[in-house]
Tab-separated table of C-alpha atoms in Angstrom:
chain	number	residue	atom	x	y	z
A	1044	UNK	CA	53.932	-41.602	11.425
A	1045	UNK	CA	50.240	-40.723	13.108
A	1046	UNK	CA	51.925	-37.140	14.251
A	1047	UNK	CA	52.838	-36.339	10.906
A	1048	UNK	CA	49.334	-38.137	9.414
A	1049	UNK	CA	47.576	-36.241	11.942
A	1050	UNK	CA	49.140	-32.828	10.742
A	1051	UNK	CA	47.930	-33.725	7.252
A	1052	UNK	CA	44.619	-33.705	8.815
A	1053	UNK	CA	44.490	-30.773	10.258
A	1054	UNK	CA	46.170	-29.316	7.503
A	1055	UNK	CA	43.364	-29.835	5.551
A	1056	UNK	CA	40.760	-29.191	8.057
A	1057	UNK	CA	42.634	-25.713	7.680
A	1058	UNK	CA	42.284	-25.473	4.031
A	1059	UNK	CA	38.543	-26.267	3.894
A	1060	UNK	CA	37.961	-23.385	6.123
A	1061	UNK	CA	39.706	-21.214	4.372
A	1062	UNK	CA	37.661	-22.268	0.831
A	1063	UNK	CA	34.733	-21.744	3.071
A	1064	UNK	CA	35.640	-18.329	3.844
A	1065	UNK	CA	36.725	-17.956	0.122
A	1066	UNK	CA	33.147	-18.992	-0.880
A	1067	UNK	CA	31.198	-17.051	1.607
A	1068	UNK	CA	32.779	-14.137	0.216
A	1069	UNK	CA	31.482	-15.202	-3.344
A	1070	UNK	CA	34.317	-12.227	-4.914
A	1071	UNK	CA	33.566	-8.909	-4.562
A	1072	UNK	CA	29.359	-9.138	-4.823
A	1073	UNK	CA	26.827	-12.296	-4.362
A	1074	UNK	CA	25.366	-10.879	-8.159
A	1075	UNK	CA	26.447	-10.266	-11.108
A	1076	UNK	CA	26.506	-6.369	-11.161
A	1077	UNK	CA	24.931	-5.575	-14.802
A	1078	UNK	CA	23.611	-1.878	-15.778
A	1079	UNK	CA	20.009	-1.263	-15.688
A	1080	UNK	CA	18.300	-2.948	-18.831
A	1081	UNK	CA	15.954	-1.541	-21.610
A	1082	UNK	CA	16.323	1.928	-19.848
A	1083	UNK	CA	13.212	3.906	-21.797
A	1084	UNK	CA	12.496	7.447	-20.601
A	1085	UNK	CA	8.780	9.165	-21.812
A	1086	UNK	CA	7.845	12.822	-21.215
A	1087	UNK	CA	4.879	13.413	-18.400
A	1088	UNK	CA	3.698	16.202	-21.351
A	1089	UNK	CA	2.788	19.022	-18.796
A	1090	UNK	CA	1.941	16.418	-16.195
A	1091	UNK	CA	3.561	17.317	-12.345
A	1092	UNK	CA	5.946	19.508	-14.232
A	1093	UNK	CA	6.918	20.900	-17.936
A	1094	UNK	CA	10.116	18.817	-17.594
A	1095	UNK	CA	8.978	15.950	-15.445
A	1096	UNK	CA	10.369	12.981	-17.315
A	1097	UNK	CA	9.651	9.084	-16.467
A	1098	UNK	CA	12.598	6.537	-16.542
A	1099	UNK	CA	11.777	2.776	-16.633
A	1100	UNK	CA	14.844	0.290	-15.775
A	1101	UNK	CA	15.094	-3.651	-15.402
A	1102	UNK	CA	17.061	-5.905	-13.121
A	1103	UNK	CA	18.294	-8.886	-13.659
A	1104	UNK	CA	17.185	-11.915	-12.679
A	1105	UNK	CA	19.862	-12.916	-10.687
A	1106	UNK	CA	19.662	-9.094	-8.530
A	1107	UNK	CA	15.837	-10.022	-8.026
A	1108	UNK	CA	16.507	-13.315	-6.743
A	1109	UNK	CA	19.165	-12.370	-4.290
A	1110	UNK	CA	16.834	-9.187	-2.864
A	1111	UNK	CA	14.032	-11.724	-2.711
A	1112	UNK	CA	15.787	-14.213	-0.685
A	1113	UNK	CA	17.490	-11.374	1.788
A	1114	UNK	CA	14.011	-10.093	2.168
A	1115	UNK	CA	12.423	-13.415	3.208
A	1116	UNK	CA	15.844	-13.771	5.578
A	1117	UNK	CA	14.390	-10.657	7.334
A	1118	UNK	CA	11.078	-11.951	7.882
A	1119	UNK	CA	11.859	-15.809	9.320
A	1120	UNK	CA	14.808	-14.301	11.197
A	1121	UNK	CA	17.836	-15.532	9.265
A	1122	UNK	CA	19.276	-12.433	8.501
A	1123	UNK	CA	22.529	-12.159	10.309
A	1124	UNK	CA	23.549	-16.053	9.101
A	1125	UNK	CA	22.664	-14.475	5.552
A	1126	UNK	CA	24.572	-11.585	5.768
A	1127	UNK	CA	27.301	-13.555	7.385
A	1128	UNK	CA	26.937	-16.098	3.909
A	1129	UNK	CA	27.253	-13.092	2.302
A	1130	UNK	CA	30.295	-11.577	4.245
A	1131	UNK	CA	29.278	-8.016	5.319
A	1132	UNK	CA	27.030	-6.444	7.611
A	1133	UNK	CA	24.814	-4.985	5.104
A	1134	UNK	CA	23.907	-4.201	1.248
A	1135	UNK	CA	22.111	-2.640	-1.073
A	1136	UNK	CA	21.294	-1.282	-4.637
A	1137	UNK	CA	20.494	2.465	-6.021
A	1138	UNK	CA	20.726	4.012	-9.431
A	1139	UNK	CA	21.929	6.916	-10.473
A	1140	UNK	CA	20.814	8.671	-13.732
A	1141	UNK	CA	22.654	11.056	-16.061
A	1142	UNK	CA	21.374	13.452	-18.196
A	1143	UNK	CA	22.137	16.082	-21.252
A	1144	UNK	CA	20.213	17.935	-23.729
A	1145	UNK	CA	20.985	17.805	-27.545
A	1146	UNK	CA	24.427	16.854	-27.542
A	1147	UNK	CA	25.777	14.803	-24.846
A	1148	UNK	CA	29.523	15.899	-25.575
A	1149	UNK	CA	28.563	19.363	-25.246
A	1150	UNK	CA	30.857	21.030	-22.120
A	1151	UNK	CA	27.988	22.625	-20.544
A	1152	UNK	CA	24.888	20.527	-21.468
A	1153	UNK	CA	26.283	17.417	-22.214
A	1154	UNK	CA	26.317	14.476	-19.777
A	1155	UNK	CA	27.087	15.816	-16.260
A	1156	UNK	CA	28.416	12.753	-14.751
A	1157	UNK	CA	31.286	13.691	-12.296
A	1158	UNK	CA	34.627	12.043	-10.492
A	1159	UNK	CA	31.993	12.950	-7.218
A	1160	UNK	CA	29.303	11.120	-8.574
A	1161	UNK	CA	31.765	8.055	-7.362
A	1162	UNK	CA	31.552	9.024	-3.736
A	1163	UNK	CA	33.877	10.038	-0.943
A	1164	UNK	CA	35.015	7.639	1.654
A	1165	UNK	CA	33.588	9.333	4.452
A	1166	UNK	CA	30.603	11.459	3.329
A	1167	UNK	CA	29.280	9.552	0.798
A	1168	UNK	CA	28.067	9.496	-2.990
A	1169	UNK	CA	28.034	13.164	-4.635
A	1170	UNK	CA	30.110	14.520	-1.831
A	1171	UNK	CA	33.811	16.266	-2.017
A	1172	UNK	CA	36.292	15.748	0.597
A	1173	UNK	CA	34.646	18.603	2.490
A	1174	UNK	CA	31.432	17.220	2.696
A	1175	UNK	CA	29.702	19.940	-0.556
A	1176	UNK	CA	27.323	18.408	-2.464
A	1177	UNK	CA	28.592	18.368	-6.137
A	1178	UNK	CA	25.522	17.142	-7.941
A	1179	UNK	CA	22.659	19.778	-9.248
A	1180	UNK	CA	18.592	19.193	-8.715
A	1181	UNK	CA	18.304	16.942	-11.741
A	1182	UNK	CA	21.306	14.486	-11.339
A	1183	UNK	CA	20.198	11.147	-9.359
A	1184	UNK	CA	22.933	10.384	-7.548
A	1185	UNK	CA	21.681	7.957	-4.956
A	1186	UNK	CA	17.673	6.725	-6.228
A	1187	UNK	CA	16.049	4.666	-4.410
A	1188	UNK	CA	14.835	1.666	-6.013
A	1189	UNK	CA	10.877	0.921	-5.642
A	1190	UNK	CA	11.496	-2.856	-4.564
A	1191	UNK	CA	14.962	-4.726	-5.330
A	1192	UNK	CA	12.772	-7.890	-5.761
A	1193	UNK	CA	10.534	-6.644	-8.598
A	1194	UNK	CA	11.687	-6.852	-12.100
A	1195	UNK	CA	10.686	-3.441	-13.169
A	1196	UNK	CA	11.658	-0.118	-11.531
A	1197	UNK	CA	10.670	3.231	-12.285
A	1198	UNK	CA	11.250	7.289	-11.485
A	1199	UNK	CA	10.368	10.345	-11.938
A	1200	UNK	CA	13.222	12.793	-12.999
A	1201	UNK	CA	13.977	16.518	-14.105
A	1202	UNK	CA	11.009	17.666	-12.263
A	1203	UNK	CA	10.241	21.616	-11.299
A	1204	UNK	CA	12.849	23.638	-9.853
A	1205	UNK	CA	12.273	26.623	-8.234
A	1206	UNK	CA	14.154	29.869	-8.223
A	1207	UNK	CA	16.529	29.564	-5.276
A	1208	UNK	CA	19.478	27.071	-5.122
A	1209	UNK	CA	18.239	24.299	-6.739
A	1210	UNK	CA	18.076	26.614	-10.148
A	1211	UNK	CA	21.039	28.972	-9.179
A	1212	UNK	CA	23.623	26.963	-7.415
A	1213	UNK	CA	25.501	27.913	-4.486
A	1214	UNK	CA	29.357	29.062	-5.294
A	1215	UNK	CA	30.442	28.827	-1.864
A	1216	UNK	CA	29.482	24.696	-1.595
A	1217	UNK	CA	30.775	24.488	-5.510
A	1218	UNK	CA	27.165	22.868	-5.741
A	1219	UNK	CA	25.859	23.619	-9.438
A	1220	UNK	CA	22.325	24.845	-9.938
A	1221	UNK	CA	20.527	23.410	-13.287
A	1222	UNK	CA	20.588	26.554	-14.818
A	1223	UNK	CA	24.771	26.037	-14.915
A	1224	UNK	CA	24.339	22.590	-16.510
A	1225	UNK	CA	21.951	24.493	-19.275
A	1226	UNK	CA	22.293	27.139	-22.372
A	1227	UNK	CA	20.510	29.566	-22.610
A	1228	UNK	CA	18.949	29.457	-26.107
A	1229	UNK	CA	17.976	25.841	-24.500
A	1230	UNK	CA	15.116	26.738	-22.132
A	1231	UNK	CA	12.987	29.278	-21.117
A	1232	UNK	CA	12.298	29.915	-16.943
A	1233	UNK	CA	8.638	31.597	-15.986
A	1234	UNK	CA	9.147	33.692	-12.874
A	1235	UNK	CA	5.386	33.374	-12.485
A	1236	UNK	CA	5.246	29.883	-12.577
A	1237	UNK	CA	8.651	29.568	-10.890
A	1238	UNK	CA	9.823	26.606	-13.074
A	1239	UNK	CA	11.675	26.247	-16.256
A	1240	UNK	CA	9.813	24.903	-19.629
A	1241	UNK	CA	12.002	23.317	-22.472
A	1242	UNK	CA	10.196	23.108	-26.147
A	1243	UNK	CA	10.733	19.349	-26.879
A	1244	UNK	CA	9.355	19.974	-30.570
A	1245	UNK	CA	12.903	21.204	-30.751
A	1246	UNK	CA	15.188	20.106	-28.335
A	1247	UNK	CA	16.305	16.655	-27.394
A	1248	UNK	CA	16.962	15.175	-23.720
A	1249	UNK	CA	18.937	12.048	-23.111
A	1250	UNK	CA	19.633	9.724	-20.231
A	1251	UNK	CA	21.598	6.750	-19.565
A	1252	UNK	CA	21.877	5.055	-16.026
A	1253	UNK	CA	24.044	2.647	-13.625
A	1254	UNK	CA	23.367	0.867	-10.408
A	1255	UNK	CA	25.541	1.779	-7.468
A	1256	UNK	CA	25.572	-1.475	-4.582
A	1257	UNK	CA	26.898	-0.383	-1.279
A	1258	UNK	CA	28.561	-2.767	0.642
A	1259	UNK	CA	28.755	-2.059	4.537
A	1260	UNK	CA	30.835	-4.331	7.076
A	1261	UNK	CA	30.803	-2.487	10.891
A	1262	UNK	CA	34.179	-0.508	11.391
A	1263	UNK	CA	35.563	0.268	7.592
A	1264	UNK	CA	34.172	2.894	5.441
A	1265	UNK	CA	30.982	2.357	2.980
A	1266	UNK	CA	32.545	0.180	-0.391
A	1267	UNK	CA	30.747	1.717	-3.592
A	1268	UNK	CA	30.571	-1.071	-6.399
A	1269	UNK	CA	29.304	0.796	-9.781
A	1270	UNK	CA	27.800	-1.222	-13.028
A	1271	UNK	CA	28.550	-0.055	-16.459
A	1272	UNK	CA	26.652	2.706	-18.178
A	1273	UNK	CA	22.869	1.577	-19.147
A	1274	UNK	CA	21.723	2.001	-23.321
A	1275	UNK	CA	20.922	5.656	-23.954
A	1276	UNK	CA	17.188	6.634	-23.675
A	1277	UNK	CA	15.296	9.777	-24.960
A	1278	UNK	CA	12.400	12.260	-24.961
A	1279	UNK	CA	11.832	14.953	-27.287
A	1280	UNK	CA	12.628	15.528	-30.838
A	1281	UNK	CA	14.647	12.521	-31.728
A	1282	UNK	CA	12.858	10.610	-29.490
A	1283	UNK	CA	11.814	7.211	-30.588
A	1284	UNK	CA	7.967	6.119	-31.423
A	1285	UNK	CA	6.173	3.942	-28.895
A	1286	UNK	CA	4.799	0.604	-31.085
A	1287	UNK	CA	1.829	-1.204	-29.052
A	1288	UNK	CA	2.828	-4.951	-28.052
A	1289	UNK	CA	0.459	-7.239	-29.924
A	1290	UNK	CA	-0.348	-11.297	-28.114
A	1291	UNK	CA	2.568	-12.366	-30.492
A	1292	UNK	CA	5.254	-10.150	-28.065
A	1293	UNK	CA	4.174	-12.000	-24.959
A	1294	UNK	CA	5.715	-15.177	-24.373
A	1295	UNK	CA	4.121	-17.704	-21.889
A	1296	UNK	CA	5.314	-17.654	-18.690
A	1297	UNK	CA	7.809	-20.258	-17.518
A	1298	UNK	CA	7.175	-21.823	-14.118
A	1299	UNK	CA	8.560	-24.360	-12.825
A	1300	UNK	CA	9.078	-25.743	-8.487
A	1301	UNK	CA	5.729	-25.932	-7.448
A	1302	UNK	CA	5.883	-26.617	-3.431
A	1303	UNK	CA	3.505	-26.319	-0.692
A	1304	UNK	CA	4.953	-23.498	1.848
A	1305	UNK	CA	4.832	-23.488	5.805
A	1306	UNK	CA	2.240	-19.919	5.336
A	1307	UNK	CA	-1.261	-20.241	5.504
A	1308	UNK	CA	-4.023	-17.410	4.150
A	1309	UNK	CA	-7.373	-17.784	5.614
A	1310	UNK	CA	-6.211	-21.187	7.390
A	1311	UNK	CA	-5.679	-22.634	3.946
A	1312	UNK	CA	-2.269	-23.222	2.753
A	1313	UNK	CA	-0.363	-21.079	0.298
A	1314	UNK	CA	1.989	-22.558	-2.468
A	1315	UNK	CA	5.014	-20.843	-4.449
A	1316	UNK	CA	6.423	-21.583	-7.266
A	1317	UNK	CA	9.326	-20.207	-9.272
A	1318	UNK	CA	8.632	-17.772	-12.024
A	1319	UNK	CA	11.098	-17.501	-14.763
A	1320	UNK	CA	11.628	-13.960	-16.820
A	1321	UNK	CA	13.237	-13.903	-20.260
A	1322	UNK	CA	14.914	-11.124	-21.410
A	1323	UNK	CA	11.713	-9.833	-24.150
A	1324	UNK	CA	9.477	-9.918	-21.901
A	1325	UNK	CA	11.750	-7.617	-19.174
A	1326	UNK	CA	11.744	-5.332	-22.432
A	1327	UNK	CA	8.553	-4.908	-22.931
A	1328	UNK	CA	7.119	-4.854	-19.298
A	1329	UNK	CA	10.115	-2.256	-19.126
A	1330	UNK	CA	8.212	0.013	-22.117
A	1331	UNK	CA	5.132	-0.558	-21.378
A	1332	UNK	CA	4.955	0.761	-17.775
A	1333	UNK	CA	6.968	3.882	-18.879
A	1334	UNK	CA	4.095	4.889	-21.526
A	1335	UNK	CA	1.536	4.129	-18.766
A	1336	UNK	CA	0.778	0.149	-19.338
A	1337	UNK	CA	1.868	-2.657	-17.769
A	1338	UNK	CA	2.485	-6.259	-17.547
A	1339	UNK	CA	0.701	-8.568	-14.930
A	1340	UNK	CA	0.612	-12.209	-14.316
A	1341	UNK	CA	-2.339	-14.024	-13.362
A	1342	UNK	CA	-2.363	-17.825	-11.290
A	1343	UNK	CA	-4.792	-20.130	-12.111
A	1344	UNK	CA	-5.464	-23.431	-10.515
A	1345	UNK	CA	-7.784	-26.735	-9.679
A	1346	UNK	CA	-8.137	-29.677	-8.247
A	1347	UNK	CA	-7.622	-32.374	-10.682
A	1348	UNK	CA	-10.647	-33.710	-12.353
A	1349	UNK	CA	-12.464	-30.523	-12.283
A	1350	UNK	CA	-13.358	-28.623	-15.094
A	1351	UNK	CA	-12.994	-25.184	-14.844
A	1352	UNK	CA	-9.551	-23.692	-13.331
A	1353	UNK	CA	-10.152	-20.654	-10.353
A	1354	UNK	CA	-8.140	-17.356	-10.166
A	1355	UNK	CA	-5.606	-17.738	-7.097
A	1356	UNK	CA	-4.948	-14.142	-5.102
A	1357	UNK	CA	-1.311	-13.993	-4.957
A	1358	UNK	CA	2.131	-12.154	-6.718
A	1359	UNK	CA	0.959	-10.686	-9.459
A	1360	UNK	CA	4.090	-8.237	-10.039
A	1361	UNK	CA	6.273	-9.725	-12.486
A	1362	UNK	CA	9.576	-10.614	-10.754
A	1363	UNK	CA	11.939	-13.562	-11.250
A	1364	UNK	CA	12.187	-16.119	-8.356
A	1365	UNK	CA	9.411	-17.199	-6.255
A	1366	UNK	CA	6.125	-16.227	-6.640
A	1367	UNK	CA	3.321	-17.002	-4.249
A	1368	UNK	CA	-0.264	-17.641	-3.981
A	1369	UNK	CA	-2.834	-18.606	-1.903
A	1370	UNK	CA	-5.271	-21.986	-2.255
A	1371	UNK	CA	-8.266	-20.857	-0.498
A	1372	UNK	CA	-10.559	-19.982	-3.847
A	1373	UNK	CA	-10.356	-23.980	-4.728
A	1374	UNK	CA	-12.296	-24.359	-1.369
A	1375	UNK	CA	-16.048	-23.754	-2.016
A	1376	UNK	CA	-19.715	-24.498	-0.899
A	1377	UNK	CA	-19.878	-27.416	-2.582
A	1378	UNK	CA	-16.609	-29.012	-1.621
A	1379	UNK	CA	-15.678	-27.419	1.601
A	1380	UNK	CA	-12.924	-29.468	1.951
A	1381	UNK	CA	-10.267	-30.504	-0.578
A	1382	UNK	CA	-8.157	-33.719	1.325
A	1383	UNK	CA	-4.950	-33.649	1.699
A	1384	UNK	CA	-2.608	-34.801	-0.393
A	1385	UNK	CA	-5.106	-34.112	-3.673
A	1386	UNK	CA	-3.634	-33.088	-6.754
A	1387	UNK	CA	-4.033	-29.684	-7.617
A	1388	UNK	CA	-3.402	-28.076	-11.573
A	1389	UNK	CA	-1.765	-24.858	-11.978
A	1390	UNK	CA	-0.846	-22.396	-14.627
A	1391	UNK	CA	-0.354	-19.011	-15.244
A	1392	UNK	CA	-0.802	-16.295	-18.157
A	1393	UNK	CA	0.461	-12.667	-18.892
A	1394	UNK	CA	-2.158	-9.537	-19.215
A	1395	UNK	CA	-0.768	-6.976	-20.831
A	1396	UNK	CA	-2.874	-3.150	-20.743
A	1397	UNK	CA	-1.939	-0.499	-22.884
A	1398	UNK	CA	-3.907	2.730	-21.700
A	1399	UNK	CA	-4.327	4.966	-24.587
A	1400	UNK	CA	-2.813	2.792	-26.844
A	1401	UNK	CA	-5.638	0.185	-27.063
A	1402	UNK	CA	-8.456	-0.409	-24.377
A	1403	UNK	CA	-8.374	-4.198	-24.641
A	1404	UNK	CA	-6.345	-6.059	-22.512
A	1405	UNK	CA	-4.187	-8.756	-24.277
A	1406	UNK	CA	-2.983	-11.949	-22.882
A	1407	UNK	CA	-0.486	-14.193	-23.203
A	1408	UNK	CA	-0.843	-18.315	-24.189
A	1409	UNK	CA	-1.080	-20.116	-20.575
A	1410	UNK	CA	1.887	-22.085	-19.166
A	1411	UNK	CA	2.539	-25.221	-18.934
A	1412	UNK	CA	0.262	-27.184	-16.204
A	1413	UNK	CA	2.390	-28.014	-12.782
A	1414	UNK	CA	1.354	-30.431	-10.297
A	1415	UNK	CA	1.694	-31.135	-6.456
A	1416	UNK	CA	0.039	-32.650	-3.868
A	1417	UNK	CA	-1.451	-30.282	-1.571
A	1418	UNK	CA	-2.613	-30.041	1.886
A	1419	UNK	CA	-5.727	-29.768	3.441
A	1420	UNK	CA	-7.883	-26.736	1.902
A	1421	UNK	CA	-10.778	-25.844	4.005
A	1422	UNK	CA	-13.693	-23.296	2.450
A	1423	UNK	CA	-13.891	-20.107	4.694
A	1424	UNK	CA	-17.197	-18.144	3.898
A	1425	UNK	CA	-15.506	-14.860	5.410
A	1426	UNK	CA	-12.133	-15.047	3.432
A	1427	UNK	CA	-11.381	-11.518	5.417
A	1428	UNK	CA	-9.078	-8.890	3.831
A	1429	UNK	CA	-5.648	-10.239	4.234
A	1430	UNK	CA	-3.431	-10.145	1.060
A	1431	UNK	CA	-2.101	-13.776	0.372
A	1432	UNK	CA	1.514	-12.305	-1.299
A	1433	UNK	CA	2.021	-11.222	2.530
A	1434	UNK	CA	0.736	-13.639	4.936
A	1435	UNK	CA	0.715	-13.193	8.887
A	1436	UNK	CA	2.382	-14.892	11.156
A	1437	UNK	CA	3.696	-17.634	8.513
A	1438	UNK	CA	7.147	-18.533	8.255
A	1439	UNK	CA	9.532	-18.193	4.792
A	1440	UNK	CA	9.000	-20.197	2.043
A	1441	UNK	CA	12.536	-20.340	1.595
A	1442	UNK	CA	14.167	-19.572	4.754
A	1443	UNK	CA	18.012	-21.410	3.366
A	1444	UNK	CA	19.301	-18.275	2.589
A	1445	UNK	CA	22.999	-19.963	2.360
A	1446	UNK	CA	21.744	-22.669	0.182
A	1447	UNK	CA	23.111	-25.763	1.837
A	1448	UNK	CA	20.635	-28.071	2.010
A	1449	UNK	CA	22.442	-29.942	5.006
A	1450	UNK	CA	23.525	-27.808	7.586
A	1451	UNK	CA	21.725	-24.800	6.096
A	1452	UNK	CA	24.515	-22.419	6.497
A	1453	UNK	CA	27.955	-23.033	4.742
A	1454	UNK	CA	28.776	-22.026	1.224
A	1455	UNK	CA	29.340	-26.249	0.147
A	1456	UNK	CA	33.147	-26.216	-0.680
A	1457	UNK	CA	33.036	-27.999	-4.022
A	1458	UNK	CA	29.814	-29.019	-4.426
A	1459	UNK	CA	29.371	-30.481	-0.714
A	1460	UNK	CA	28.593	-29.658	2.851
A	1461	UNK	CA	31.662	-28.646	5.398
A	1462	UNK	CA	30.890	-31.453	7.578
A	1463	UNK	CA	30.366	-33.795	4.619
A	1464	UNK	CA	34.149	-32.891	4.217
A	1465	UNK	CA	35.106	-33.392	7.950
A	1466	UNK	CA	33.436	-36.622	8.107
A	1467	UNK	CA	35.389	-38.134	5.106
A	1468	UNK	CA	38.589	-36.761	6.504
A	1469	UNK	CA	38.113	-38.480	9.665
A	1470	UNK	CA	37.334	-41.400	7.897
A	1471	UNK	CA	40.313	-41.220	6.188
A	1472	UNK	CA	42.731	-40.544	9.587
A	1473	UNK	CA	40.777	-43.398	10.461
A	1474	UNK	CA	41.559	-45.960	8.139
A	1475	UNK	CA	45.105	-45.115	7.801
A	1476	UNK	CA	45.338	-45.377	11.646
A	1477	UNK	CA	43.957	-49.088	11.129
A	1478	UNK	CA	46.349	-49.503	8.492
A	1479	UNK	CA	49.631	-48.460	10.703
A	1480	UNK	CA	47.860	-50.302	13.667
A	1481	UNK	CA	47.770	-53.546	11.850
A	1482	UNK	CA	50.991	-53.100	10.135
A	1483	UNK	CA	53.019	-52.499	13.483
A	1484	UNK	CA	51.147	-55.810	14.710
A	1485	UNK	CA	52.196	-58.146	11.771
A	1486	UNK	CA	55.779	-56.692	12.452
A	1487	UNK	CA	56.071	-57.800	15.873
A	1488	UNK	CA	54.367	-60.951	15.714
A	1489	UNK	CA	57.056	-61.512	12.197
């Protein structure tokens, strides 16, 4: 009876690592892989090149919050039990853009997305099984994202091509040139200038774009994980018309977590809090910074019973997740010292520029207040010239990069820790053990 009880033990000591394995895996990606949002593209109009072209893209929330917490793994040295959580050796994001001019169904002009745009196994995305490059100048096949952890990405595309390869193609590496992926009643190319010009008065370019994640685990080939197609974006004639934001498109910011973190700035503590990004707002900022504007946030705090709040230096780049800022400005002449455990206000607000558009800044209505108590905040008359949304030498404000608040490293099988689970089953071989142990007793004193 206790062999076969103990076998049900084990059993199940069996099955809980194999949910845990199951979980650390979290499917095939730890996000939800969606295309690029509110993908808007604007003409540079002359500037860099004739064609130069600037695409705007969102991420998720989720994608942010992920890159955010595998960056601060890198800095407090937790990387390799978060990429373990994860369940590969490493992983990242790029995006790769398509293009066509007028019609995108056309057979030469249209959209020039390939089969090799997926990737080979061994030499990569773009690549044939020989190794030739199958993408021209002007597809993005691999881009490099600006930050994973920001909100709002952005590149420069169709830029000058000179007259050699890049414009020609090479027939022997079956590598088109842009001038194969053009007509010719569609541009015109100045040997002076050694660049090609397209009249957008009467022609129309489009683009649409998709994330690419590549998932690497030592020994097996690259895995290539590919997001639907974005919306379709334009410049030229059928372009659409950029429409200023006004106060009433900017939504106040929605923060919530306020903590005290284990980085200091100045030798006065810095505090994060988590910023939350609806979906308008990712529009807009997305618009905005592709006709030149932008969207900003700006922390305000004080010590309660003051009356006027202070500016914090901190994250000011929109981005969902944690944001961070630093305490030191609440610290003056007057009140060198703010003891600890005080209760400090916060809010925050959206600015909003729009550079040719309108030269006044709008802002946003201000956040709710949050509250916490903080620590010890000492004035510093030389605050020096380190930036507070990087401290030195601090540790991560969130360094539980597998999210378990007990052991700090398993994926919680149903809601609760591995050795939450092992301690209940012992308890359990336990009490049946009492059980069979009094039984067998009452039967031979019987």
């Amino acid at each position: 009876m206790v062999k076969r009880i103990l076998s049900a033990a084990i059993a199940c000591v069996l099955l809980l690592s194999c949910m845990t394995a199951l979980a650390a895996s979290g499917g095939e990606l730890p996000f939800d892989l969606t295309p690029p949002a509110y993908v808007t593209a604007v003409w540079a109009e002359g500037n860099d090149s004739p064609t130069t072209t600037i695409i705007t893209y969102s991420l998720s929330n989720e994608m942010t919050a992920f890159f955010k917490n595998m960056e601060i793994a890198h800095l407090d040295g937790t990387i390799e039990q978060f990429m373990q959580d994860v369940g590969c050796d490493d992983i990242w994001m790029n995006v790769q853009i398509d293009w066509a001019l007028d019609d995108v169904n056309d057979s030469v002009s249209g959209w020039h997305y390939t089969e090799y745009w997926d990737g080979d196994e061994y030499f990569g995305l773009g690549h044939d099984s020989e190794g030739n490059p199958r993408w021209s100048e002007w597809d993005v096949i691999d881009g490099n994202l600006n930050n994973a952890t920001e909100t709002v990405q952005d590149m420069w595309v169709t830029r000058c091509v000179p007259n050699d390869d890049r414009w020609n193609g090479n027939p022997e590496t079956h590598t088109p040139g842009v001038k194969d992926q053009l007509r010719p009643e569609q541009y015109d190319y100045s040997e002076e200038e050694d660049t090609v010009r397209i009249d957008y008065t009467k022609h129309t370019m489009f683009f649409r774009a998709r994330f690419v994640v590549t998932v690497r685990v030592d020994g097996e080939p690259d895995r290539y994980y590919f997001s639907d197609w974005s919306n379709i974006t334009s410049v030229g004639k059928e372009s659409e018309v950029f429409e200023p934001l006004t106060k009433a498109d900017l939504e106040a910011p929605v923060i919530t977590g306020l903590r005290m973190t284990d980085m200091e700035f100045n030798d006065n503590p810095v505090v994060a809090f988590t910023l939350t990004v609806p979906e308008k707002l990712m529009e807009n900022a997305t618009k905005l910074e592709a006709f030149g504007g932008g969207i900003t946030i700006e922390t305000w705090a004080r010590v309660k019973g003051d009356a006027e709040f202070v500016e914090l230096q901190g994250d000011w780049i929109i981005k969902a997740g944690e944001m961070e800022a630093a305490l030191f400005s609440l610290a003056n002449e007057v009140r060198p010292n703010v003891p600890k455990d005080s209760e400090i206000e916060l809010r925050c607000r959206y600015r909003c520029s729009q550079p040719g558009h309108t030269e006044e800044e709008i802002y946003s209505d201000w956040s709710k207040t949050i509250t916490f108590g903080s620590d010890d905040i000492n004035y510093n008359t030389d605050p020096g010239n380190d930036q507070p949304g990087d401290p030195q030498g601090g540790e991560s404000p969130s360094g539980n990069a597998g999210g378990c608040p007990i052991c700090h490293f398993c994926p919680q099988p149903l809601g609760l820790c591995i050795f939450i689970w092992l301690i209940i089953i012992l308890a359990v071989i336990a009490i049946i053990a009492i059980i069979i142990a009094v039984s067998k007793k009452k039967r031979k004193n019987g």
